[in-house]
Coordinates of C-alpha atoms in Angstrom, one line a residue:
X296 CA -105.4 -123.0 4.2
X297 CA -107.9 -125.6 3.2
X298 CA -107.8 -128.6 5.6
X299 CA -107.1 -132.1 4.2
X300 CA -108.7 -135.2 5.7
X301 CA -106.9 -138.1 4.1
X302 CA -109.8 -140.5 4.9
X303 CA -112.2 -138.4 2.7
X304 CA -109.7 -136.4 0.6
X305 CA -110.0 -136.3 -3.2
X306 CA -108.2 -134.0 -5.6
X307 CA -111.5 -132.8 -7.3
X308 CA -112.8 -131.8 -3.8
X309 CA -109.7 -129.9 -3.1
X310 CA -109.9 -127.9 -6.3
X311 CA -113.6 -127.2 -5.8
X312 CA -112.9 -125.9 -2.3
X313 CA -110.0 -123.7 -3.6
X314 CA -112.2 -122.2 -6.4
X315 CA -114.9 -121.5 -3.9
X316 CA -112.6 -119.9 -1.3
X317 CA -110.4 -117.7 -3.6
X318 CA -112.0 -117.6 -7.1
X319 CA -110.3 -114.4 -8.2
X320 CA -106.8 -115.1 -6.9
X321 CA -104.1 -116.1 -9.4
X322 CA -103.7 -119.9 -9.7
X323 CA -101.1 -120.0 -12.4
X324 CA -98.8 -117.7 -14.4
X325 CA -97.9 -118.8 -17.9
X326 CA -94.9 -117.4 -19.8
X327 CA -95.6 -115.8 -23.2
X328 CA -93.4 -114.1 -25.7
X329 CA -90.4 -111.9 -24.7
X330 CA -90.6 -113.0 -21.0
X331 CA -94.1 -111.7 -20.3
X332 CA -96.4 -113.7 -18.0
X333 CA -100.2 -113.9 -18.1
X334 CA -102.3 -115.0 -15.2
X335 CA -105.1 -117.6 -14.8
X336 CA -107.4 -117.2 -11.7
X337 CA -108.7 -120.2 -9.8
X338 CA -112.2 -119.5 -11.1
X339 CA -110.9 -119.6 -14.7
X340 CA -108.8 -122.7 -14.1
X341 CA -111.8 -124.5 -12.5
X342 CA -114.0 -123.6 -15.5
X343 CA -111.3 -124.9 -17.9
X344 CA -111.1 -128.1 -16.0
X345 CA -114.8 -128.6 -16.1
X346 CA -114.9 -128.0 -19.8
X347 CA -112.1 -130.5 -20.5
X348 CA -113.7 -133.0 -18.2
X349 CA -116.8 -133.0 -20.3
X350 CA -114.8 -133.4 -23.5
X351 CA -112.9 -136.3 -22.1
X352 CA -116.1 -137.9 -21.0
X353 CA -117.5 -137.4 -24.5
X354 CA -114.4 -139.1 -25.9
X355 CA -115.1 -142.2 -23.7
X356 CA -112.8 -141.7 -20.7
X357 CA -114.3 -143.5 -17.8
X358 CA -113.7 -144.2 -14.1
X359 CA -110.6 -146.4 -13.6
X360 CA -109.2 -145.7 -17.1
X361 CA -105.5 -145.0 -17.3
X362 CA -104.6 -141.7 -19.0
X363 CA -101.0 -141.0 -19.9
X364 CA -99.8 -137.4 -20.3
X365 CA -96.5 -136.7 -22.2
X366 CA -96.3 -133.0 -22.5
X367 CA -94.0 -130.2 -21.2
X368 CA -94.8 -128.3 -18.1
X369 CA -97.8 -126.0 -18.9
X370 CA -101.4 -125.1 -18.2
X371 CA -102.6 -127.9 -20.5
X372 CA -100.8 -130.5 -18.3
X373 CA -102.4 -129.1 -15.2
X374 CA -105.9 -128.8 -16.7
X375 CA -105.8 -132.3 -18.1
X376 CA -104.5 -133.8 -14.8
X377 CA -107.5 -132.3 -12.9
X378 CA -110.0 -133.0 -15.6
X379 CA -109.1 -136.7 -15.9
X380 CA -109.1 -137.4 -12.1
X381 CA -112.4 -135.6 -11.9
X382 CA -113.8 -138.5 -14.0
X383 CA -112.2 -141.0 -11.7
X384 CA -109.5 -141.8 -14.2
X385 CA -105.9 -142.6 -13.2
X386 CA -103.1 -140.3 -14.4
X387 CA -99.8 -141.6 -15.6
X388 CA -97.1 -139.1 -16.3
X389 CA -94.7 -139.9 -19.1
X390 CA -91.4 -138.2 -19.9
X391 CA -91.3 -137.7 -23.7
X392 CA -87.5 -137.6 -23.6
X393 CA -87.3 -141.1 -22.0
X394 CA -86.1 -144.0 -24.1
X395 CA -88.9 -145.5 -26.2
X396 CA -88.4 -149.0 -25.0
X397 CA -89.0 -147.8 -21.4
X398 CA -92.1 -145.7 -22.5
X399 CA -93.5 -148.8 -24.2
X400 CA -92.9 -150.9 -21.1
X401 CA -94.7 -148.3 -19.0
X402 CA -97.7 -148.1 -21.3
X403 CA -98.0 -151.9 -21.4
X404 CA -97.8 -152.3 -17.6
X405 CA -100.3 -149.5 -16.9
X406 CA -102.8 -150.6 -19.5
X407 CA -103.1 -147.1 -20.9
X408 CA -106.5 -146.2 -22.4
X409 CA -105.8 -142.7 -23.6
X410 CA -102.5 -140.9 -24.4
X411 CA -102.3 -137.1 -24.7
X412 CA -99.0 -135.9 -26.0
X413 CA -97.4 -133.0 -27.8
X414 CA -94.7 -135.4 -29.1
X415 CA -95.4 -137.0 -32.5
X416 CA -92.8 -139.8 -31.7
X417 CA -94.7 -140.8 -28.5
X418 CA -98.0 -140.8 -30.4
X419 CA -96.6 -143.0 -33.1
X420 CA -95.1 -145.3 -30.4
X421 CA -98.4 -145.7 -28.6
X422 CA -100.2 -146.6 -31.8
X423 CA -97.5 -149.1 -32.9
X424 CA -97.9 -151.1 -29.6
X425 CA -101.4 -152.2 -30.5
X426 CA -102.4 -152.2 -26.9
X427 CA -105.8 -153.9 -26.3
X428 CA -106.6 -151.1 -23.7
X429 CA -105.7 -148.2 -26.0
X430 CA -108.7 -146.3 -27.3
X431 CA -107.4 -142.9 -28.2
X432 CA -104.3 -140.9 -28.8
X433 CA -104.7 -137.1 -28.6
X434 CA -102.1 -134.9 -30.2
X435 CA -101.5 -131.3 -29.1
X436 CA -99.4 -128.4 -30.4
X437 CA -97.3 -129.0 -33.5
X438 CA -98.1 -132.7 -33.3
X439 CA -101.8 -131.8 -33.5
X440 CA -101.2 -129.8 -36.7
X441 CA -99.3 -132.7 -38.2
X442 CA -102.2 -135.1 -37.3
X443 CA -104.8 -132.8 -38.8
X444 CA -102.9 -132.8 -42.1
X445 CA -102.5 -136.6 -42.2
X446 CA -105.1 -139.3 -43.0
X447 CA -108.4 -138.8 -41.3
X448 CA -109.1 -142.5 -41.5
X449 CA -107.2 -143.1 -38.2
X450 CA -109.9 -143.9 -35.6
X451 CA -107.4 -143.9 -32.7
X452 CA -105.5 -140.6 -33.2
X453 CA -107.3 -137.2 -32.9
X454 CA -106.3 -133.6 -32.4
X455 CA -106.9 -131.5 -29.4
X456 CA -109.2 -129.3 -31.4
X457 CA -111.3 -132.3 -32.4
X458 CA -111.4 -133.5 -28.8
X459 CA -112.7 -130.2 -27.6
X460 CA -115.3 -130.1 -30.4
X461 CA -117.0 -133.3 -29.4
X462 CA -120.7 -133.1 -28.3
X463 CA -120.9 -132.6 -24.6
X464 CA -123.0 -134.1 -21.8
X465 CA -123.1 -133.5 -18.1
X466 CA -120.7 -135.8 -16.2
X467 CA -122.7 -138.2 -13.9
X468 CA -121.8 -137.9 -10.3
X469 CA -121.2 -141.6 -9.9
X470 CA -118.0 -141.1 -11.9
X471 CA -116.5 -138.8 -9.3
X472 CA -113.7 -140.5 -7.3
X473 CA -113.6 -141.4 -3.7
X474 CA -110.7 -141.4 -1.3
X475 CA -110.0 -145.1 -1.9
X476 CA -110.0 -144.8 -5.7
X477 CA -106.7 -144.7 -7.6
X478 CA -105.4 -141.2 -8.4
X479 CA -102.1 -142.0 -10.1
X480 CA -99.6 -144.6 -11.2
X481 CA -95.9 -143.8 -10.9
X482 CA -92.9 -145.8 -12.0
X483 CA -89.6 -146.5 -10.3
X484 CA -86.6 -144.9 -12.0
X485 CA -85.3 -148.2 -13.2
X486 CA -81.7 -147.8 -12.1
X487 CA -81.3 -151.5 -11.7
X488 CA -83.7 -152.7 -14.5
X489 CA -87.0 -152.0 -16.1
X490 CA -89.3 -149.5 -14.3
X491 CA -92.0 -150.9 -12.0
X492 CA -95.4 -149.4 -11.6
X493 CA -96.9 -148.3 -8.3
X494 CA -100.5 -147.1 -7.8
X495 CA -101.7 -144.7 -5.2
X496 CA -105.1 -143.6 -4.1
X497 CA -106.5 -140.1 -3.6
X498 CA -106.4 -140.6 0.2
X499 CA -102.8 -141.6 0.2
X500 CA -101.8 -138.6 -1.9
X501 CA -103.8 -136.4 0.4
X502 CA -101.8 -137.8 3.4
X503 CA -98.6 -136.9 1.6
X504 CA -99.9 -133.5 0.7
X505 CA -100.8 -132.8 4.3
X506 CA -97.3 -133.5 5.5
X507 CA -95.7 -131.4 2.7
X508 CA -98.0 -128.4 3.4
X509 CA -97.2 -128.6 7.2
X510 CA -93.5 -128.5 6.4
X511 CA -93.9 -125.4 4.2
X512 CA -96.7 -123.7 6.1
X513 CA -95.0 -120.3 5.5
X514 CA -96.1 -120.5 1.8
X515 CA -99.4 -118.6 2.1
X516 CA -102.0 -117.2 -0.3
X517 CA -99.4 -114.6 -1.5
X518 CA -96.8 -117.2 -2.0
X519 CA -95.1 -118.0 -5.3
X520 CA -93.8 -121.3 -6.6
X521 CA -91.8 -122.1 -9.8
X522 CA -92.7 -125.3 -11.6
X523 CA -89.9 -126.3 -13.9
X524 CA -89.2 -130.0 -13.3
X525 CA -91.1 -132.4 -15.5
X526 CA -94.6 -133.1 -14.3
X527 CA -94.0 -136.8 -14.9
X528 CA -92.1 -136.4 -11.6
X529 CA -94.6 -137.0 -8.8
X530 CA -92.8 -134.7 -6.4
X531 CA -93.1 -131.7 -8.7
X532 CA -96.8 -132.5 -9.0
X533 CA -97.0 -132.7 -5.2
X534 CA -95.4 -129.2 -5.0
X535 CA -98.0 -127.8 -7.4
X536 CA -100.8 -129.4 -5.3
X537 CA -99.3 -127.8 -2.2
X538 CA -99.6 -124.5 -4.1
X539 CA -103.3 -125.4 -4.7
X540 CA -103.9 -126.2 -1.0
X541 CA -102.1 -123.0 0.2
X542 CA -103.7 -120.9 -2.5
X543 CA -100.3 -119.8 -3.8
X544 CA -99.5 -118.9 -7.4
X545 CA -97.5 -121.4 -9.5
X546 CA -95.4 -120.1 -12.4
X547 CA -95.3 -122.7 -15.2
X548 CA -92.0 -122.9 -17.2
X549 CA -92.1 -125.2 -20.2
X550 CA -88.4 -125.1 -21.0
X551 CA -86.3 -126.2 -18.0
X552 CA -83.2 -124.9 -19.6
X553 CA -84.4 -121.4 -19.0
X554 CA -84.8 -121.8 -15.3
X555 CA -82.0 -119.4 -14.5
X556 CA -83.4 -116.8 -16.9
X557 CA -86.7 -116.5 -15.1
X558 CA -86.1 -117.5 -11.4
X559 CA -85.0 -114.0 -10.3
X560 CA -88.1 -112.5 -11.9
X561 CA -90.5 -115.1 -10.5
X562 CA -88.8 -114.9 -7.1
X563 CA -90.3 -118.1 -5.6
X564 CA -90.7 -118.6 -1.8
X565 CA -89.4 -122.2 -2.2
X566 CA -87.3 -123.5 -5.0
X567 CA -87.2 -127.3 -5.7
X568 CA -84.3 -128.8 -7.6
X569 CA -82.2 -131.9 -7.9
X570 CA -78.6 -131.9 -6.6
X571 CA -77.1 -131.6 -10.1
X572 CA -78.9 -128.2 -10.5
X573 CA -77.3 -126.9 -7.3
X574 CA -73.9 -128.1 -8.3
X575 CA -74.3 -126.3 -11.6
X576 CA -75.6 -123.2 -9.9
X577 CA -72.4 -123.2 -7.7
X578 CA -70.2 -123.8 -10.8
X579 CA -71.9 -120.9 -12.6
X580 CA -71.4 -118.5 -9.7
X581 CA -67.7 -119.5 -9.5
X582 CA -67.3 -119.0 -13.2
X583 CA -68.9 -115.6 -13.1
X584 CA -66.7 -114.5 -10.2
X585 CA -63.6 -115.8 -11.9
X586 CA -64.4 -113.7 -15.0
X587 CA -64.8 -110.4 -13.0
X588 CA -62.1 -107.7 -12.8
X589 CA -59.5 -108.3 -10.1
X590 CA -60.8 -105.8 -7.4
X591 CA -64.4 -107.1 -7.7
X592 CA -63.2 -110.7 -7.7
X593 CA -61.2 -110.1 -4.6
X594 CA -64.1 -108.4 -2.8
X595 CA -66.5 -111.2 -3.5
X596 CA -64.0 -114.0 -2.6
X597 CA -63.1 -112.1 0.6
X598 CA -66.7 -111.8 1.6
X599 CA -67.4 -115.4 0.7
X600 CA -64.4 -116.5 2.7
X601 CA -65.6 -114.6 5.8
X602 CA -69.0 -116.2 5.5
X603 CA -67.5 -119.6 5.0
X604 CA -65.5 -119.3 8.2
X605 CA -68.6 -118.0 10.1
X606 CA -70.8 -120.8 8.8
X607 CA -68.3 -123.6 9.7
X608 CA -68.0 -122.4 13.3
X609 CA -71.8 -122.3 13.6
X610 CA -72.2 -125.7 12.0
X611 CA -69.6 -127.1 14.4
X612 CA -71.7 -126.0 17.4
X613 CA -69.5 -123.1 18.3
X614 CA -70.1 -119.4 18.7
X615 CA -68.1 -117.2 16.3
X616 CA -66.1 -114.5 17.8
X617 CA -67.6 -111.0 18.0
X618 CA -65.4 -109.6 15.2
X619 CA -66.3 -112.6 12.9
X620 CA -70.0 -112.0 13.5
X621 CA -69.6 -108.3 12.7
X622 CA -67.5 -109.1 9.6
X623 CA -70.0 -111.6 8.4
X624 CA -72.9 -109.2 8.8
X625 CA -71.0 -106.6 6.7
X626 CA -70.0 -109.1 4.1
X627 CA -73.6 -110.4 3.8
X628 CA -75.2 -106.9 3.6
X629 CA -72.7 -105.5 1.2
X630 CA -71.9 -108.4 -1.1
X631 CA -73.5 -111.8 -0.5
X632 CA -77.1 -110.5 -0.4
X633 CA -76.6 -109.2 -3.9
X634 CA -75.4 -112.5 -5.2
X635 CA -78.4 -114.3 -3.7
X636 CA -80.7 -112.1 -5.8
X637 CA -79.9 -114.4 -8.7
X638 CA -82.6 -116.7 -7.1
X639 CA -85.0 -113.9 -6.3
X640 CA -85.6 -111.7 -3.3
X641 CA -88.4 -113.8 -1.7
X642 CA -86.6 -117.1 -1.4
X643 CA -86.9 -118.7 2.0
X644 CA -85.3 -122.1 1.2
X645 CA -84.1 -124.5 -1.4
X646 CA -85.2 -128.1 -1.4
X647 CA -83.3 -131.1 -2.8
X648 CA -83.7 -134.8 -3.0
X649 CA -83.5 -137.8 -5.3
X650 CA -79.7 -138.1 -4.8
X651 CA -77.2 -137.1 -2.2
X652 CA -76.1 -133.5 -2.2
X653 CA -72.2 -133.2 -2.1
X654 CA -71.3 -131.9 1.4
X655 CA -68.9 -129.3 -0.1
X656 CA -71.7 -127.9 -2.4
X657 CA -74.1 -127.7 0.6
X658 CA -71.6 -125.9 2.7
X659 CA -70.8 -123.3 0.0
X660 CA -74.4 -122.5 -0.7
X661 CA -75.2 -122.3 3.0
X662 CA -72.2 -119.9 3.4
X663 CA -73.7 -117.7 0.7
X664 CA -76.7 -117.4 2.9
X665 CA -79.1 -119.8 1.2
X666 CA -80.9 -122.5 3.3
X667 CA -80.8 -125.8 1.5
X668 CA -83.1 -128.4 2.9
X669 CA -82.4 -132.0 2.0
X670 CA -85.2 -134.5 1.8
X671 CA -85.6 -138.2 1.3
X672 CA -88.3 -140.0 -0.6
X673 CA -88.8 -143.3 -2.5
X674 CA -91.3 -144.5 -5.0
X675 CA -92.6 -147.2 -2.7
X676 CA -93.9 -144.6 -0.2
X677 CA -96.0 -141.7 -1.4
X678 CA -95.3 -139.8 1.8
X679 CA -91.8 -138.3 1.8
X680 CA -89.7 -140.4 4.1
X681 CA -87.9 -137.5 5.9
X682 CA -87.3 -133.9 5.4
X683 CA -85.3 -131.0 6.9
X684 CA -87.3 -127.9 7.9
X685 CA -86.5 -124.3 8.4
X686 CA -86.9 -124.7 12.2
X687 CA -85.3 -128.1 12.4
X688 CA -82.4 -128.6 10.0
X689 CA -79.1 -130.5 10.1
X690 CA -77.0 -130.1 6.9
X691 CA -75.7 -133.5 5.7
X692 CA -78.8 -135.3 6.9
X693 CA -82.1 -135.9 5.1
X694 CA -84.0 -134.5 8.1
X695 CA -86.5 -136.1 10.5
X696 CA -89.3 -138.6 9.5
X697 CA -92.5 -137.1 8.1
X698 CA -95.7 -137.6 10.0
X699 CA -97.2 -141.0 9.2
X700 CA -93.9 -142.7 8.7
X701 CA -92.4 -145.1 11.3
X702 CA -88.8 -145.6 10.4
X703 CA -86.5 -148.2 11.9
X704 CA -82.9 -149.1 11.1
X705 CA -82.2 -152.9 10.8
X706 CA -79.2 -154.6 12.2
X707 CA -77.4 -154.5 8.9
X708 CA -78.1 -150.7 8.6
X709 CA -81.0 -150.9 6.1
X710 CA -83.7 -148.3 6.5
X711 CA -87.2 -149.8 7.0
X712 CA -90.5 -147.9 7.0
X713 CA -94.1 -148.6 8.0
X714 CA -97.1 -146.3 7.4
X715 CA -100.3 -145.7 5.4
X716 CA -98.3 -144.2 2.5
X717 CA -96.4 -147.4 1.8
X718 CA -97.3 -149.1 -1.4
X719 CA -99.3 -152.4 -1.5
X720 CA -97.2 -154.0 -4.3
X721 CA -95.9 -153.4 -7.8
X722 CA -98.4 -153.1 -10.7
X723 CA -99.1 -156.5 -12.2
X724 CA -97.1 -158.4 -9.6
X725 CA -98.6 -161.7 -8.5
X726 CA -97.8 -161.0 -4.8
X727 CA -98.2 -157.8 -2.7
X728 CA -95.3 -155.7 -1.3
X729 CA -92.8 -157.7 0.6
X730 CA -93.1 -156.6 4.3
X731 CA -91.6 -158.1 7.3
X732 CA -93.6 -159.7 10.1
X733 CA -94.2 -156.3 11.7
X734 CA -95.3 -154.7 8.4
X735 CA -92.1 -152.8 7.6
X736 CA -90.9 -152.3 4.1
X737 CA -87.1 -152.7 3.4
X738 CA -86.1 -149.7 1.3
X739 CA -82.7 -151.0 0.3
X740 CA -81.1 -147.8 1.6
X741 CA -78.5 -147.7 4.3
X742 CA -78.6 -145.2 7.0
X743 CA -78.6 -144.3 10.7
X744 CA -80.2 -141.8 13.1
X745 CA -78.1 -139.4 15.1
X746 CA -78.7 -138.5 18.7
X747 CA -81.1 -135.7 17.7
X748 CA -83.3 -137.9 15.5
X749 CA -81.9 -136.8 12.1
X750 CA -81.7 -139.5 9.5
X751 CA -78.4 -139.9 7.6
X752 CA -78.1 -142.0 4.4
X753 CA -74.9 -143.7 3.4
X754 CA -75.8 -145.5 0.1
X755 CA -77.8 -148.3 -1.4
X756 CA -77.4 -151.8 0.0
X757 CA -77.3 -153.2 -3.5
X758 CA -74.5 -150.8 -4.5
X759 CA -72.1 -151.9 -1.8
X760 CA -68.8 -152.7 -3.4
X761 CA -67.0 -155.7 -1.9
X762 CA -63.3 -155.5 -2.8
X763 CA -61.1 -158.6 -3.1
X764 CA -59.6 -157.6 0.3
X765 CA -63.0 -158.3 1.9
X766 CA -63.8 -154.6 2.6
X767 CA -67.3 -153.3 1.9
X768 CA -67.4 -149.8 0.4
X769 CA -70.5 -147.6 -0.1
X770 CA -69.8 -145.7 -3.4
X771 CA -72.5 -142.9 -3.0
X772 CA -70.4 -140.7 -0.6
X773 CA -67.3 -141.1 -2.7
X774 CA -69.1 -140.2 -5.9
X775 CA -70.6 -137.1 -4.2
X776 CA -67.2 -135.9 -3.2
X777 CA -65.8 -136.4 -6.8
X778 CA -68.9 -134.7 -8.3
X779 CA -68.5 -131.7 -6.1
X780 CA -65.3 -130.8 -8.0
X781 CA -65.8 -127.9 -10.4
X782 CA -65.9 -129.3 -13.9
X783 CA -67.0 -132.8 -13.1
X784 CA -70.5 -133.7 -14.4
X785 CA -70.8 -137.3 -13.2
X786 CA -68.6 -139.7 -11.3
X787 CA -69.1 -143.5 -10.9
X788 CA -67.0 -145.7 -8.7
X789 CA -66.2 -149.4 -9.4
X790 CA -64.2 -152.1 -7.6
X791 CA -66.3 -155.2 -6.9
X792 CA -63.9 -158.1 -6.6
X793 CA -60.9 -155.9 -7.3
X794 CA -58.1 -154.9 -4.8
X795 CA -58.9 -151.2 -5.1
X796 CA -61.4 -148.7 -6.4
X797 CA -61.3 -146.8 -9.7
X798 CA -63.7 -144.1 -11.0
X799 CA -65.1 -143.0 -14.3
X800 CA -65.9 -139.3 -14.7
X801 CA -67.6 -137.2 -17.3
X802 CA -67.6 -133.4 -18.1
X803 CA -70.6 -131.5 -19.6
X804 CA -68.3 -130.3 -22.4
X805 CA -65.0 -131.7 -23.7
X806 CA -61.9 -130.5 -21.9
X807 CA -59.2 -130.6 -24.5
X808 CA -56.8 -127.8 -23.3
X809 CA -53.9 -129.3 -21.4
X810 CA -53.8 -126.6 -18.8
X811 CA -57.5 -127.0 -18.0
X812 CA -57.0 -130.8 -17.8
X813 CA -54.1 -130.4 -15.3
X814 CA -56.2 -128.0 -13.2
X815 CA -59.2 -130.4 -13.2
X816 CA -56.9 -133.3 -12.3
X817 CA -55.4 -131.3 -9.5
X818 CA -58.9 -130.4 -8.1
X819 CA -59.9 -134.1 -8.3
X820 CA -56.8 -135.3 -6.4
X821 CA -57.4 -132.7 -3.7
X822 CA -61.0 -133.8 -3.3
X823 CA -60.0 -137.5 -3.3
X824 CA -57.4 -136.7 -0.6
X825 CA -60.2 -135.9 1.8
X826 CA -61.5 -139.5 1.6
X827 CA -60.4 -142.3 3.8
X828 CA -57.6 -144.4 2.2
X829 CA -59.9 -147.4 1.5
X830 CA -62.5 -145.0 -0.1
X831 CA -60.0 -143.3 -2.4
X832 CA -60.0 -144.3 -6.1
X833 CA -56.6 -145.6 -7.2
X834 CA -57.2 -144.1 -10.7
X835 CA -59.7 -141.9 -12.4
X836 CA -60.5 -141.7 -16.1
X837 CA -62.6 -139.2 -18.0
X838 CA -64.8 -140.5 -20.7
X839 CA -65.0 -138.8 -24.1
X840 CA -68.8 -138.0 -23.8
X841 CA -71.3 -137.4 -21.0
X842 CA -73.6 -140.2 -19.8
X843 CA -76.9 -140.2 -21.7
X844 CA -80.4 -141.5 -21.3
X845 CA -80.4 -143.0 -24.8
X846 CA -77.4 -145.1 -24.0
X847 CA -79.1 -146.4 -20.9
X848 CA -76.5 -144.8 -18.6
X849 CA -79.0 -142.4 -17.0
X850 CA -82.6 -142.6 -16.0
X851 CA -85.1 -140.0 -17.3
X852 CA -84.6 -138.1 -14.0
X853 CA -80.8 -138.3 -14.4
X854 CA -79.9 -141.0 -11.9
X855 CA -76.9 -143.1 -12.9
X856 CA -77.5 -146.7 -14.0
X857 CA -74.4 -148.3 -12.4
X858 CA -74.6 -151.7 -14.0
X859 CA -75.1 -150.5 -17.7
X860 CA -72.3 -148.0 -17.2
X861 CA -70.0 -150.7 -16.0
X862 CA -70.9 -153.0 -18.9
X863 CA -70.6 -150.3 -21.5
X864 CA -67.2 -149.1 -20.3
X865 CA -65.8 -152.4 -19.1
X866 CA -62.8 -152.1 -21.4
X867 CA -61.9 -148.7 -20.0
X868 CA -62.2 -149.9 -16.4
X869 CA -59.9 -152.9 -17.2
X870 CA -57.3 -150.5 -18.7
X871 CA -57.4 -148.5 -15.5
X872 CA -56.7 -151.6 -13.4
X873 CA -53.9 -152.7 -15.8
X874 CA -52.3 -149.3 -15.4
X875 CA -52.6 -149.1 -11.6
X876 CA -51.7 -152.7 -10.8
X877 CA -49.1 -153.0 -13.5
X878 CA -47.2 -150.1 -12.0
X879 CA -47.9 -151.1 -8.4
X880 CA -49.7 -147.8 -7.8
X881 CA -52.7 -149.0 -5.9
X882 CA -53.1 -146.8 -2.8
X883 CA -50.3 -144.6 -4.0
X884 CA -50.0 -141.0 -3.0
X885 CA -50.5 -139.7 -6.6
X886 CA -53.8 -140.7 -8.2
X887 CA -53.5 -141.0 -12.0
X888 CA -56.2 -138.9 -13.8
X889 CA -56.5 -139.9 -17.4
X890 CA -58.3 -137.9 -20.1
X891 CA -59.5 -139.2 -23.5
X892 CA -56.5 -139.7 -25.7
X893 CA -54.4 -140.9 -22.8
X894 CA -53.3 -137.6 -21.4
X895 CA -53.3 -137.1 -17.6

């Protein structure tokens, strides 16, 4: 593995070292037609980066310029990323599926000089903003063909082909970046308002990469990774950079909806996903088992039940009886190992973050024999805050602090962090980051350390619900329990200033059949019954449609926007309280579960 020294580390230097060390090894695999994959060696990738770097320089991209990329996962994204930073430019990842008002705000804040996109709508938006900093919009793919057929008088827009045809000149060495130069600008998810920009240097990214690579040191030169999350997401980019540092091969999947179609073939060593993916994975497995013939269904459920019992005893610190250990070994070898093949034969662990993983989902996946490692990160610290590891893992926690992070818990339970990866302030802000007298940044997250040093999160400080009875309730854990119910897509809890809590839920697809509604309501009541009485919603209503990004209910990375949801569905929330309080059901033993149309 190539060593990383954060004080001198730059991304171009890392790529050059990798090309020199393993030029003929496979860097990336790209999916073609009919599920075939073609490989690109590190030498070929390095040559492509150098070629594009010269083209970008000829197009006027210079050190310090901000270049925005709005393209699906693919070799072009990776090549463009490395080519731009090789000129000392700063890369900003855009999600083409994000709302245009948010994209416009990001481009204004970042002072974008060049936009490269395969989305004609994003290209048109960039041109319509008339940004003083904007010099060029490069269109690729279908958007490139459309641009070529349109007016040639546009001096801002050009096609990928015309970019690559520009006269070349050697890139001067003084444009190459140093460790203190900016590498990227990322933006907060904007769950509580407009996104805020944060800039990080090459050295800071190198520090984060060193910690990630140490955590996943088992991914060697023969390792495989699957890139399917949007590369506008910094963590997915960091995973790909870890593949670069380890010399592993990264499979690039442009359509994330096809992840389950390819994952068993790719067979990654580590799989990175958000909690909703794992919830849907579990729902899909349950649905497949439910649709099997009776004997097969009974066999799988029996094996799963044995494994579940074995896992719970281990998780509780006990030693399972000899017969249970033998039964679990047989169940795993004969049944569960075959189920796990859906994620490939090489998988060592799954990684999740960005939101809490429902404990029930975590336990079920662990019982199946998968190791799920929860992690914790925030935009304001490029180094992941904490992470579980294969050799040091506690389910339900977000792991132990990563090297470089000093984490403290304030008197009110807020998590605070100090370290070289912590940001210096938001982009364009008049004042730097707000740190306390000792240099700690207040994250806004609530948590605690257990006796073994594992960090446990309990919610956001700003999300705390204060009921009219004076009790403070953290909704995150409640929502995680409700979302773990098979059939529930999202759950959001409300109750600020009210005597009790209520919840709004959505399903991925409409549930109109009365029998299915009753079964879903029963599962929700059973899950809610596991909560403490003061955490238990007094009523639950299903909305007629899923939450959406366009409606402002979800961020581009699918985090819920609590305040907009509350405002948009205020009338439905009021109806729930009228129903509960009017009948005196608050805190009752039977929780009303109402579906669209009033049935429940």
